[in-house]
Coordinates of N, CA and C and ligand atoms in Angstrom, one line a residue:
M2 N 49.5 -45.0 59.1 CA 48.9 -43.7 58.7 C 47.4 -43.7 59.0
R3 N 46.9 -42.6 59.5 CA 45.5 -42.5 59.8 C 44.8 -41.7 58.7
T4 N 44.0 -42.4 57.9 CA 43.4 -41.8 56.8 C 41.9 -41.5 57.0
G5 N 41.4 -42.1 58.1 CA 40.0 -42.0 58.5 C 39.7 -40.6 59.0
K6 N 38.4 -40.3 59.2 CA 38.0 -39.0 59.7 C 37.1 -39.1 60.9
I7 N 37.2 -38.0 61.8 CA 36.3 -37.9 62.9 C 35.4 -36.8 62.7
I8 N 34.1 -37.0 62.9 CA 33.1 -35.9 62.8 C 32.4 -35.9 64.2
S9 N 32.4 -34.8 64.9 CA 31.8 -34.8 66.2 C 30.5 -34.0 66.2
F10 N 29.5 -34.4 67.0 CA 28.2 -33.8 67.1 C 28.1 -33.2 68.5
E11 N 28.0 -31.9 68.6 CA 28.0 -31.2 69.9 C 26.8 -30.4 70.1
G12 N 26.6 -30.0 71.3 CA 25.5 -29.1 71.6 C 24.9 -29.2 73.0
P13 N 24.2 -28.3 73.5 CA 23.6 -28.4 74.8 C 22.6 -29.5 74.9
D14 N 22.3 -29.9 76.1 CA 21.3 -31.0 76.3 C 20.0 -30.6 75.7
G15 N 19.4 -31.5 75.0 CA 18.1 -31.3 74.4 C 18.1 -30.7 73.0
A16 N 19.3 -30.5 72.4 CA 19.4 -29.9 71.1 C 19.1 -30.9 70.0
G17 N 19.0 -32.2 70.3 CA 18.6 -33.1 69.3 C 19.7 -33.8 68.5
K18 N 21.0 -33.6 68.9 CA 22.1 -34.1 68.1 C 22.1 -35.6 67.9
T19 N 21.7 -36.3 69.0 CA 21.6 -37.8 68.9 C 20.6 -38.2 67.9
T20 N 19.5 -37.6 67.9 CA 18.4 -38.0 66.9 C 18.9 -37.7 65.5
V21 N 19.6 -36.6 65.3 CA 20.1 -36.3 63.9 C 21.1 -37.3 63.5
L22 N 22.0 -37.6 64.4 CA 23.1 -38.6 64.2 C 22.4 -40.0 63.8
E23 N 21.5 -40.4 64.6 CA 20.9 -41.7 64.3 C 20.1 -41.7 62.9
S24 N 19.5 -40.6 62.6 CA 18.8 -40.6 61.3 C 19.8 -40.5 60.1
L25 N 20.9 -39.9 60.3 CA 21.9 -39.8 59.1 C 22.8 -41.0 59.0
L26 N 22.9 -41.7 60.0 CA 23.9 -42.9 60.0 C 23.6 -43.8 58.8
P27 N 22.3 -44.3 58.6 CA 22.1 -45.2 57.5 C 22.3 -44.5 56.1
V28 N 22.0 -43.3 56.0 CA 22.3 -42.5 54.8 C 23.8 -42.5 54.4
L29 N 24.6 -42.2 55.4 CA 26.0 -42.2 55.2 C 26.6 -43.6 55.0
Q30 N 26.0 -44.6 55.7 CA 26.5 -45.9 55.5 C 26.3 -46.4 54.0
K31 N 25.2 -45.9 53.4 CA 25.0 -46.2 52.0 C 26.0 -45.5 51.1
K32 N 26.2 -44.3 51.4 CA 27.0 -43.4 50.4 C 28.5 -43.5 50.6
F33 N 29.0 -43.7 51.8 CA 30.4 -43.6 52.1 C 31.1 -44.9 51.6
T34 N 32.3 -44.8 51.0 CA 32.9 -46.0 50.5 C 33.4 -46.9 51.6
G35 N 34.0 -46.3 52.7 CA 34.5 -47.1 53.8 C 33.4 -47.4 54.8
Q36 N 33.7 -47.9 56.0 CA 32.7 -48.1 57.0 C 32.4 -46.8 57.8
V37 N 31.2 -46.7 58.3 CA 30.8 -45.6 59.1 C 30.5 -46.1 60.5
I38 N 31.2 -45.6 61.5 CA 31.0 -46.0 62.9 C 30.3 -44.9 63.7
M39 N 29.3 -45.2 64.5 CA 28.7 -44.2 65.4 C 29.1 -44.6 66.8
T40 N 29.5 -43.6 67.6 CA 29.9 -43.9 69.0 C 29.6 -42.7 69.8
R41 N 29.8 -42.8 71.1 CA 29.4 -41.6 72.0 C 30.4 -41.5 73.2
E42 N 30.4 -40.3 73.7 CA 31.1 -40.0 74.9 C 30.2 -39.4 76.0
P43 N 30.5 -39.6 77.2 CA 31.4 -40.5 77.7 C 30.9 -42.0 77.5
G44 N 31.8 -42.9 77.1 CA 31.4 -44.2 76.9 C 32.0 -44.8 75.6
G45 N 31.3 -45.6 74.9 CA 31.8 -46.2 73.6 C 32.5 -47.5 73.7
V46 N 33.2 -47.7 74.9 CA 33.8 -49.0 75.2 C 33.6 -49.4 76.6
E47 N 33.8 -50.6 77.0 CA 33.3 -51.1 78.3 C 33.9 -50.2 79.5
I48 N 35.2 -50.0 79.5 CA 35.8 -49.3 80.6 C 35.2 -47.8 80.7
A49 N 35.1 -47.2 79.5 CA 34.6 -45.8 79.4 C 33.1 -45.8 79.8
E50 N 32.3 -46.8 79.5 CA 30.9 -46.9 79.9 C 30.8 -47.0 81.4
K51 N 31.8 -47.7 82.0 CA 31.7 -47.8 83.5 C 32.0 -46.5 84.1
I52 N 33.0 -45.7 83.5 CA 33.3 -44.4 84.0 C 32.1 -43.5 83.8
R53 N 31.4 -43.6 82.7 CA 30.2 -42.8 82.4 C 29.1 -43.0 83.6
H54 N 29.0 -44.3 84.0 CA 28.1 -44.6 85.0 C 28.4 -43.8 86.3
I55 N 29.7 -43.7 86.6 CA 30.1 -43.0 87.9 C 29.8 -41.5 87.7
I56 N 30.2 -41.0 86.5 CA 30.0 -39.5 86.3 C 28.6 -39.1 86.3
L57 N 27.7 -39.8 85.7 CA 26.3 -39.3 85.4 C 25.4 -39.8 86.5
D58 N 25.8 -40.6 87.5 CA 24.9 -41.1 88.5 C 24.3 -39.9 89.3
V59 N 23.0 -39.8 89.3 CA 22.3 -38.6 90.0 C 22.6 -38.6 91.5
K60 N 23.1 -39.7 92.1 CA 23.4 -39.7 93.5 C 24.7 -39.0 93.8
H61 N 25.6 -38.9 92.8 CA 26.9 -38.4 93.0 C 27.0 -36.8 93.0
T62 N 26.1 -36.2 93.9 CA 26.0 -34.8 93.9 C 27.3 -34.1 94.5
S63 N 28.1 -34.9 95.3 CA 29.3 -34.3 95.9 C 30.5 -34.4 95.0
M64 N 30.3 -34.8 93.7 CA 31.5 -34.9 92.8 C 32.1 -33.5 92.6
D65 N 33.4 -33.4 92.8 CA 34.2 -32.2 92.6 C 34.3 -32.0 91.1
S66 N 34.4 -30.7 90.7 CA 34.5 -30.4 89.2 C 35.7 -30.9 88.6
K67 N 36.8 -30.9 89.3 CA 38.1 -31.4 88.7 C 38.0 -32.9 88.6
T68 N 37.4 -33.6 89.6 CA 37.2 -35.0 89.5 C 36.4 -35.4 88.3
E69 N 35.3 -34.6 88.1 CA 34.5 -34.8 86.9 C 35.3 -34.6 85.6
L70 N 36.0 -33.6 85.5 CA 36.9 -33.3 84.3 C 37.8 -34.5 84.0
L71 N 38.5 -35.0 85.1 CA 39.5 -36.0 85.0 C 38.8 -37.3 84.5
L72 N 37.6 -37.6 85.0 CA 36.9 -38.8 84.6 C 36.5 -38.7 83.2
Y73 N 36.0 -37.6 82.7 CA 35.7 -37.5 81.3 C 36.9 -37.7 80.5
A74 N 38.0 -37.1 80.9 CA 39.3 -37.3 80.2 C 39.7 -38.7 80.1
A75 N 39.6 -39.4 81.3 CA 40.0 -40.8 81.3 C 39.1 -41.7 80.4
A76 N 37.8 -41.4 80.4 CA 36.9 -42.2 79.5 C 37.3 -41.9 78.1
R77 N 37.6 -40.6 77.8 CA 38.0 -40.2 76.4 C 39.2 -40.9 75.9
R78 N 40.2 -41.0 76.8 CA 41.5 -41.7 76.4 C 41.3 -43.1 76.0
Q79 N 40.5 -43.8 76.9 CA 40.3 -45.2 76.7 C 39.5 -45.5 75.4
H80 N 38.5 -44.6 75.2 CA 37.6 -44.7 74.0 C 38.4 -44.5 72.7
L81 N 39.3 -43.5 72.8 CA 40.1 -43.1 71.6 C 41.1 -44.3 71.3
V82 N 41.8 -44.8 72.3 CA 42.8 -45.8 72.0 C 42.1 -47.2 71.6
E83 N 41.0 -47.5 72.2 CA 40.4 -48.8 72.0 C 39.5 -48.8 70.8
K84 N 38.8 -47.7 70.5 CA 37.8 -47.8 69.5 C 38.1 -46.8 68.3
I85 N 38.4 -45.6 68.6 CA 38.5 -44.6 67.5 C 39.7 -44.7 66.7
L86 N 40.9 -44.8 67.3 CA 42.1 -44.9 66.5 C 42.2 -46.1 65.5
P87 N 41.8 -47.3 66.0 CA 41.8 -48.4 65.0 C 40.9 -48.2 63.8
E88 N 39.8 -47.4 64.0 CA 38.9 -47.1 62.8 C 39.6 -46.1 61.9
L89 N 40.3 -45.1 62.5 CA 41.0 -44.1 61.7 C 42.1 -44.7 60.9
V90 N 42.8 -45.7 61.5 CA 43.8 -46.4 60.7 C 43.3 -47.2 59.5
K91 N 42.0 -47.7 59.7 CA 41.4 -48.5 58.6 C 40.8 -47.5 57.6
G92 N 40.9 -46.2 57.8 CA 40.3 -45.3 56.8 C 38.8 -45.1 57.0
N93 N 38.3 -45.5 58.1 CA 36.8 -45.4 58.3 C 36.4 -44.0 58.8
L94 N 35.1 -43.8 58.8 CA 34.5 -42.5 59.3 C 33.9 -42.7 60.6
V95 N 34.4 -42.0 61.6 CA 33.8 -42.1 63.0 C 33.0 -40.9 63.3
L96 N 31.7 -41.2 63.6 CA 30.8 -40.1 64.0 C 30.7 -40.2 65.6
I97 N 31.0 -39.1 66.3 CA 30.9 -39.2 67.7 C 29.9 -38.2 68.3
D98 N 29.1 -38.8 69.1 CA 28.1 -38.0 69.9 C 28.9 -37.4 71.1
R99 N 29.4 -36.2 71.0 CA 30.2 -35.5 72.0 C 31.6 -35.9 72.0
F100 N 32.5 -34.9 72.1 CA 34.0 -35.2 72.2 C 34.7 -34.1 72.9
I101 N 35.9 -33.7 72.6 CA 36.7 -32.7 73.4 C 35.9 -31.5 73.7
D102 N 35.1 -31.0 72.8 CA 34.4 -29.7 73.0 C 33.4 -29.7 74.1
S103 N 32.9 -30.9 74.4 CA 32.0 -31.0 75.5 C 32.7 -30.7 76.8
S104 N 33.9 -31.1 77.0 CA 34.7 -30.8 78.2 C 35.0 -29.3 78.3
V105 N 35.3 -28.7 77.2 CA 35.5 -27.2 77.2 C 34.2 -26.5 77.6
A106 N 33.1 -26.9 77.0 CA 31.9 -26.2 77.2 C 31.3 -26.4 78.6
Y107 N 31.3 -27.7 79.1 CA 30.7 -28.0 80.3 C 31.6 -27.8 81.5
Q108 N 32.8 -28.4 81.5 CA 33.7 -28.3 82.6 C 34.4 -27.0 82.6
G109 N 34.7 -26.4 81.4 CA 35.4 -25.2 81.3 C 34.4 -24.0 81.5
Y110 N 33.6 -23.7 80.5 CA 32.7 -22.6 80.6 C 31.6 -22.8 81.7
G111 N 31.1 -24.1 81.7 CA 30.0 -24.4 82.6 C 30.4 -24.4 84.1
R112 N 31.4 -25.2 84.4 CA 31.8 -25.3 85.8 C 32.9 -24.3 86.3
G113 N 33.5 -23.6 85.3 CA 34.4 -22.5 85.7 C 35.9 -23.0 85.8
I114 N 36.2 -24.2 85.3 CA 37.6 -24.6 85.3 C 38.3 -23.8 84.2
S115 N 39.6 -23.5 84.4 CA 40.3 -22.7 83.4 C 40.3 -23.4 82.0
I116 N 40.0 -22.6 81.0 CA 39.9 -23.2 79.6 C 41.3 -23.8 79.2
S117 N 42.4 -23.1 79.6 CA 43.7 -23.6 79.2 C 44.0 -25.0 79.9
D118 N 43.5 -25.2 81.1 CA 43.6 -26.5 81.8 C 42.8 -27.6 81.0
V119 N 41.6 -27.2 80.7 CA 40.8 -28.2 80.0 C 41.4 -28.5 78.6
D120 N 41.9 -27.5 77.9 CA 42.5 -27.7 76.6 C 43.7 -28.6 76.8
W121 N 44.5 -28.3 77.8 CA 45.7 -29.1 78.0 C 45.4 -30.6 78.3
L122 N 44.4 -30.8 79.1 CA 44.0 -32.2 79.4 C 43.4 -32.9 78.2
N123 N 42.6 -32.2 77.4 CA 42.1 -32.8 76.2 C 43.2 -33.2 75.3
H124 N 44.2 -32.4 75.2 CA 45.4 -32.6 74.4 C 46.1 -33.9 74.9
Y125 N 46.2 -34.0 76.2 CA 46.9 -35.1 76.8 C 46.2 -36.4 76.6
A126 N 44.8 -36.3 76.7 CA 44.0 -37.5 76.5 C 43.9 -38.0 75.1
T127 N 44.1 -37.1 74.1 CA 43.9 -37.4 72.7 C 45.2 -37.4 71.9
D128 N 46.3 -37.1 72.5 CA 47.5 -36.9 71.8 C 47.3 -35.8 70.7
G129 N 46.5 -34.8 71.0 CA 46.3 -33.7 70.1 C 45.3 -34.0 68.9
I130 N 44.7 -35.1 68.9 CA 43.8 -35.4 67.8 C 42.5 -34.6 68.0
K131 N 42.1 -34.0 66.9 CA 40.8 -33.2 66.9 C 39.9 -33.7 65.8
P132 N 38.6 -33.4 66.0 CA 37.7 -33.8 64.9 C 38.1 -33.0 63.6
D133 N 37.8 -33.7 62.5 CA 38.0 -33.0 61.2 C 36.8 -32.0 60.9
L134 N 35.7 -32.3 61.5 CA 34.5 -31.4 61.4 C 33.7 -31.6 62.6
T135 N 33.1 -30.5 63.1 CA 32.3 -30.5 64.3 C 31.0 -29.8 64.1
F136 N 29.8 -30.4 64.3 CA 28.6 -29.7 64.2 C 28.2 -29.2 65.6
L137 N 27.8 -28.0 65.7 CA 27.2 -27.5 67.0 C 25.8 -27.2 66.7
F138 N 24.9 -28.0 67.4 CA 23.5 -27.8 67.4 C 23.1 -26.8 68.4
D139 N 22.8 -25.6 68.0 CA 22.6 -24.5 68.9 C 21.1 -24.3 69.2
L140 N 20.9 -24.1 70.5 CA 19.5 -24.0 71.0 C 19.5 -23.2 72.3
S141 N 18.5 -22.4 72.5 CA 18.5 -21.6 73.8 C 18.4 -22.7 74.9
S142 N 18.9 -22.3 76.1 CA 18.9 -23.2 77.2 C 17.5 -23.5 77.7
E143 N 16.6 -22.5 77.6 CA 15.2 -22.7 78.0 C 14.6 -23.7 77.1
A144 N 14.8 -23.6 75.8 CA 14.2 -24.6 74.9 C 14.7 -26.0 75.1
G145 N 16.1 -26.0 75.3 CA 16.7 -27.3 75.5 C 16.2 -28.0 76.7
L146 N 16.1 -27.3 77.9 CA 15.6 -27.9 79.1 C 14.2 -28.3 79.0
G147 N 13.4 -27.5 78.2 CA 12.0 -27.8 78.0 C 11.8 -29.1 77.3
R148 N 12.7 -29.3 76.3 CA 12.6 -30.6 75.5 C 13.0 -31.8 76.3
I149 N 14.0 -31.6 77.2 CA 14.4 -32.7 78.1 C 13.3 -33.1 79.0
Q150 N 12.6 -32.1 79.5 CA 11.5 -32.4 80.5 C 10.3 -33.1 79.8
K151 N 10.1 -32.8 78.5 CA 9.0 -33.4 77.8 C 9.3 -34.8 77.3
N152 N 10.6 -35.1 77.1 CA 11.0 -36.4 76.6 C 11.2 -37.4 77.8
H153 N 10.1 -38.2 78.0 CA 10.1 -39.1 79.2 C 10.9 -40.4 78.9
N154 N 11.3 -40.6 77.7 CA 12.1 -41.8 77.4 C 13.6 -41.6 77.7
R155 N 14.0 -40.3 77.9 CA 15.4 -40.0 78.1 C 15.7 -40.2 79.5
E156 N 16.9 -40.9 79.7 CA 17.4 -41.1 81.1 C 17.8 -39.7 81.6
V157 N 17.4 -39.3 82.8 CA 17.9 -38.0 83.3 C 19.2 -38.2 84.0
N158 N 20.2 -37.4 83.6 CA 21.6 -37.6 84.3 C 21.9 -36.4 85.2
R159 N 23.0 -36.5 85.9 CA 23.4 -35.6 86.9 C 23.6 -34.2 86.3
L160 N 24.1 -34.1 85.0 CA 24.3 -32.8 84.5 C 23.0 -32.1 84.0
D161 N 22.0 -33.0 83.7 CA 20.6 -32.4 83.3 C 20.1 -31.6 84.5
L162 N 20.4 -32.1 85.7 CA 19.8 -31.5 86.9 C 20.4 -30.1 87.3
E163 N 21.4 -29.7 86.6 CA 22.1 -28.4 86.9 C 21.1 -27.3 86.6
K164 N 21.3 -26.2 87.2 CA 20.5 -25.0 87.1 C 20.6 -24.4 85.7
L165 N 19.6 -23.6 85.4 CA 19.5 -22.9 84.1 C 20.8 -22.1 83.8
D166 N 21.4 -21.4 84.8 CA 22.6 -20.6 84.7 C 23.7 -21.4 84.1
M167 N 23.9 -22.6 84.6 CA 25.0 -23.5 84.1 C 24.8 -23.8 82.6
H168 N 23.5 -24.1 82.3 CA 23.2 -24.5 80.9 C 23.4 -23.3 80.0
K169 N 23.2 -22.1 80.5 CA 23.4 -20.9 79.7 C 24.9 -20.6 79.5
R170 N 25.7 -20.9 80.5 CA 27.1 -20.7 80.3 C 27.7 -21.8 79.3
V171 N 27.1 -23.0 79.4 CA 27.5 -24.0 78.4 C 27.2 -23.6 77.0
R172 N 26.0 -23.0 76.8 CA 25.7 -22.6 75.4 C 26.6 -21.5 74.9
Q173 N 26.8 -20.5 75.8 CA 27.7 -19.4 75.4 C 29.1 -19.9 75.1
G174 N 29.5 -20.9 75.9 CA 30.9 -21.5 75.8 C 31.0 -22.1 74.4
Y175 N 30.0 -22.9 74.0 CA 30.0 -23.6 72.7 C 30.1 -22.5 71.6
L176 N 29.3 -21.5 71.7 CA 29.3 -20.4 70.7 C 30.7 -19.8 70.6
S177 N 31.4 -19.6 71.7 CA 32.7 -19.0 71.7 C 33.7 -19.9 71.0
I178 N 33.7 -21.2 71.4 CA 34.6 -22.1 70.8 C 34.4 -22.2 69.3
A179 N 33.1 -22.2 68.9 CA 32.8 -22.3 67.4 C 33.4 -21.0 66.7
K180 N 33.4 -19.9 67.3 CA 33.9 -18.7 66.7 C 35.4 -18.7 66.6
Q181 N 36.0 -19.4 67.6 CA 37.5 -19.5 67.5 C 38.0 -20.4 66.5
E182 N 37.2 -21.4 66.1 CA 37.6 -22.4 65.1 C 36.6 -22.5 64.0
P183 N 36.4 -21.4 63.2 CA 35.3 -21.4 62.2 C 35.5 -22.4 61.1
N184 N 36.7 -22.8 60.9 CA 36.9 -23.8 59.8 C 36.4 -25.2 60.2
R185 N 36.6 -25.5 61.5 CA 36.2 -26.9 62.0 C 34.7 -26.9 62.3
F186 N 34.1 -25.8 62.8 CA 32.7 -25.8 63.3 C 31.7 -25.4 62.2
K187 N 30.6 -26.2 62.3 CA 29.4 -25.7 61.5 C 28.3 -25.6 62.6
V188 N 27.8 -24.4 62.7 CA 26.7 -24.2 63.7 C 25.3 -24.3 63.0
I189 N 24.5 -25.2 63.6 CA 23.2 -25.4 63.0 C 22.1 -24.9 64.0
D190 N 21.2 -24.2 63.5 CA 20.1 -23.7 64.3 C 19.1 -24.9 64.7
A191 N 19.3 -25.3 65.9 CA 18.5 -26.5 66.3 C 17.1 -26.2 66.8
S192 N 16.7 -24.9 66.7 CA 15.3 -24.6 67.1 C 14.4 -24.8 65.9
Q193 N 14.9 -25.1 64.7 CA 14.1 -25.4 63.5 C 13.4 -26.7 63.7
A194 N 12.5 -27.0 62.8 CA 11.8 -28.3 62.7 C 12.9 -29.4 62.5
L195 N 12.8 -30.5 63.2 CA 13.8 -31.6 63.1 C 14.2 -31.9 61.7
E196 N 13.2 -32.0 60.8 CA 13.5 -32.4 59.4 C 14.4 -31.4 58.7
N197 N 14.3 -30.1 59.1 CA 15.2 -29.1 58.5 C 16.6 -29.2 59.0
V198 N 16.6 -29.5 60.3 CA 17.9 -29.7 61.0 C 18.7 -30.9 60.3
I199 N 17.9 -31.9 60.1 CA 18.5 -33.1 59.4 C 19.0 -32.8 58.0
K200 N 18.1 -32.1 57.3 CA 18.5 -31.8 55.9 C 19.7 -30.9 55.8
E201 N 19.8 -29.9 56.7 CA 20.9 -29.0 56.6 C 22.2 -29.7 57.0
T202 N 22.1 -30.6 58.0 CA 23.3 -31.3 58.4 C 23.8 -32.3 57.3
Q203 N 22.8 -32.9 56.7 CA 23.1 -33.9 55.6 C 23.8 -33.2 54.5
A204 N 23.3 -32.0 54.1 CA 23.9 -31.3 53.0 C 25.4 -30.9 53.3
I205 N 25.7 -30.5 54.5 CA 27.0 -30.1 54.9 C 27.9 -31.4 54.9
L206 N 27.4 -32.5 55.4 CA 28.2 -33.7 55.4 C 28.5 -34.2 54.0
E207 N 27.5 -34.2 53.2 CA 27.8 -34.7 51.8 C 28.8 -33.8 51.1
N208 N 28.7 -32.5 51.3 CA 29.7 -31.6 50.7 C 31.1 -31.9 51.3
F209 N 31.2 -32.0 52.6 CA 32.5 -32.2 53.3 C 33.1 -33.6 52.8
L210 N 32.3 -34.6 52.7 CA 32.8 -35.9 52.4 C 32.8 -36.2 50.9
E211 N 32.4 -35.2 50.1 CA 32.3 -35.3 48.7 C 31.6 -36.6 48.2
L212 N 30.3 -36.7 48.8 CA 29.5 -37.9 48.5 C 28.6 -37.6 47.3
Ligands
LIG29 P1 24.1 -37.9 77.7 O1 23.0 -38.7 78.4 O2 24.9 -38.6 76.7 O3 23.5 -36.6 77.2 P2 23.2 -36.0 75.8 O4 22.2 -36.9 75.2 O5 22.8 -34.6 76.0 O6 24.6 -36.1 75.0 O7 25.0 -37.4 78.9 C1 26.2 -36.8 78.7 C2 26.4 -35.7 79.6 O8 27.7 -35.5 79.9 C3 25.8 -34.4 79.0 O9 25.1 -33.7 80.0 C4 27.1 -33.6 78.7 C5 28.1 -34.1 79.7 N1 29.5 -34.1 79.2 C6 30.4 -33.2 79.9 O10 30.0 -32.5 80.8 N2 31.7 -33.2 79.5 C7 32.2 -34.1 78.5 O11 33.4 -34.1 78.2 C8 31.3 -34.9 77.9 C9 31.7 -35.9 76.8 C10 29.9 -34.9 78.3

């Protein structure tokens, strides 16, 4: 029986989800009775990290959209089986930096692959497992790209180099998915000061996990 929970952190590039996750991890580790694991996609385990390398390499400009989608799905499958499922079986809490909704937003809405194909492939890769709760850190594409350009410590990946148009479609895509599943999604205004974003996220998490 899987008694653990998955909480995913989603949003356009530059929205700050990774920073929020990293600052809330120690807080949750103190308060949650089981173990709290933080992981990311694409990646999280060796095979998936190798796939990540292929997908995000800035030299791979000729990568076809469907190849890209399939690689994300392959990385997701391996990550799920090798790392996420065993934690869920132990009753632990898994916090993921990006999961199924990134494929819908980027490869579906962003690249123009049919949403039903992306949904089907996500379902195939995860055996239908979905997060129990998903945060969408929402930010305008202009502000997101501005933050990426200012952050010199961040590695620039192939998707960061996409044009503003694609980033705008990704943002709108995320907002549409969130509307379709209002019970799973919590939308956070990521244009606020970081400490407010963290506070708001923490309050929702504590309420959801009954901490
Ligand atoms: P990463 O450096 O982790 O970016 P971020 O810090 O913004 O999460 O790179 C992940 C990139 O991969 C990001 O641009 C989003 C993209 N992505 C997809 O396009 N589809 C997916 O299914 C996933 C998981 C990520």
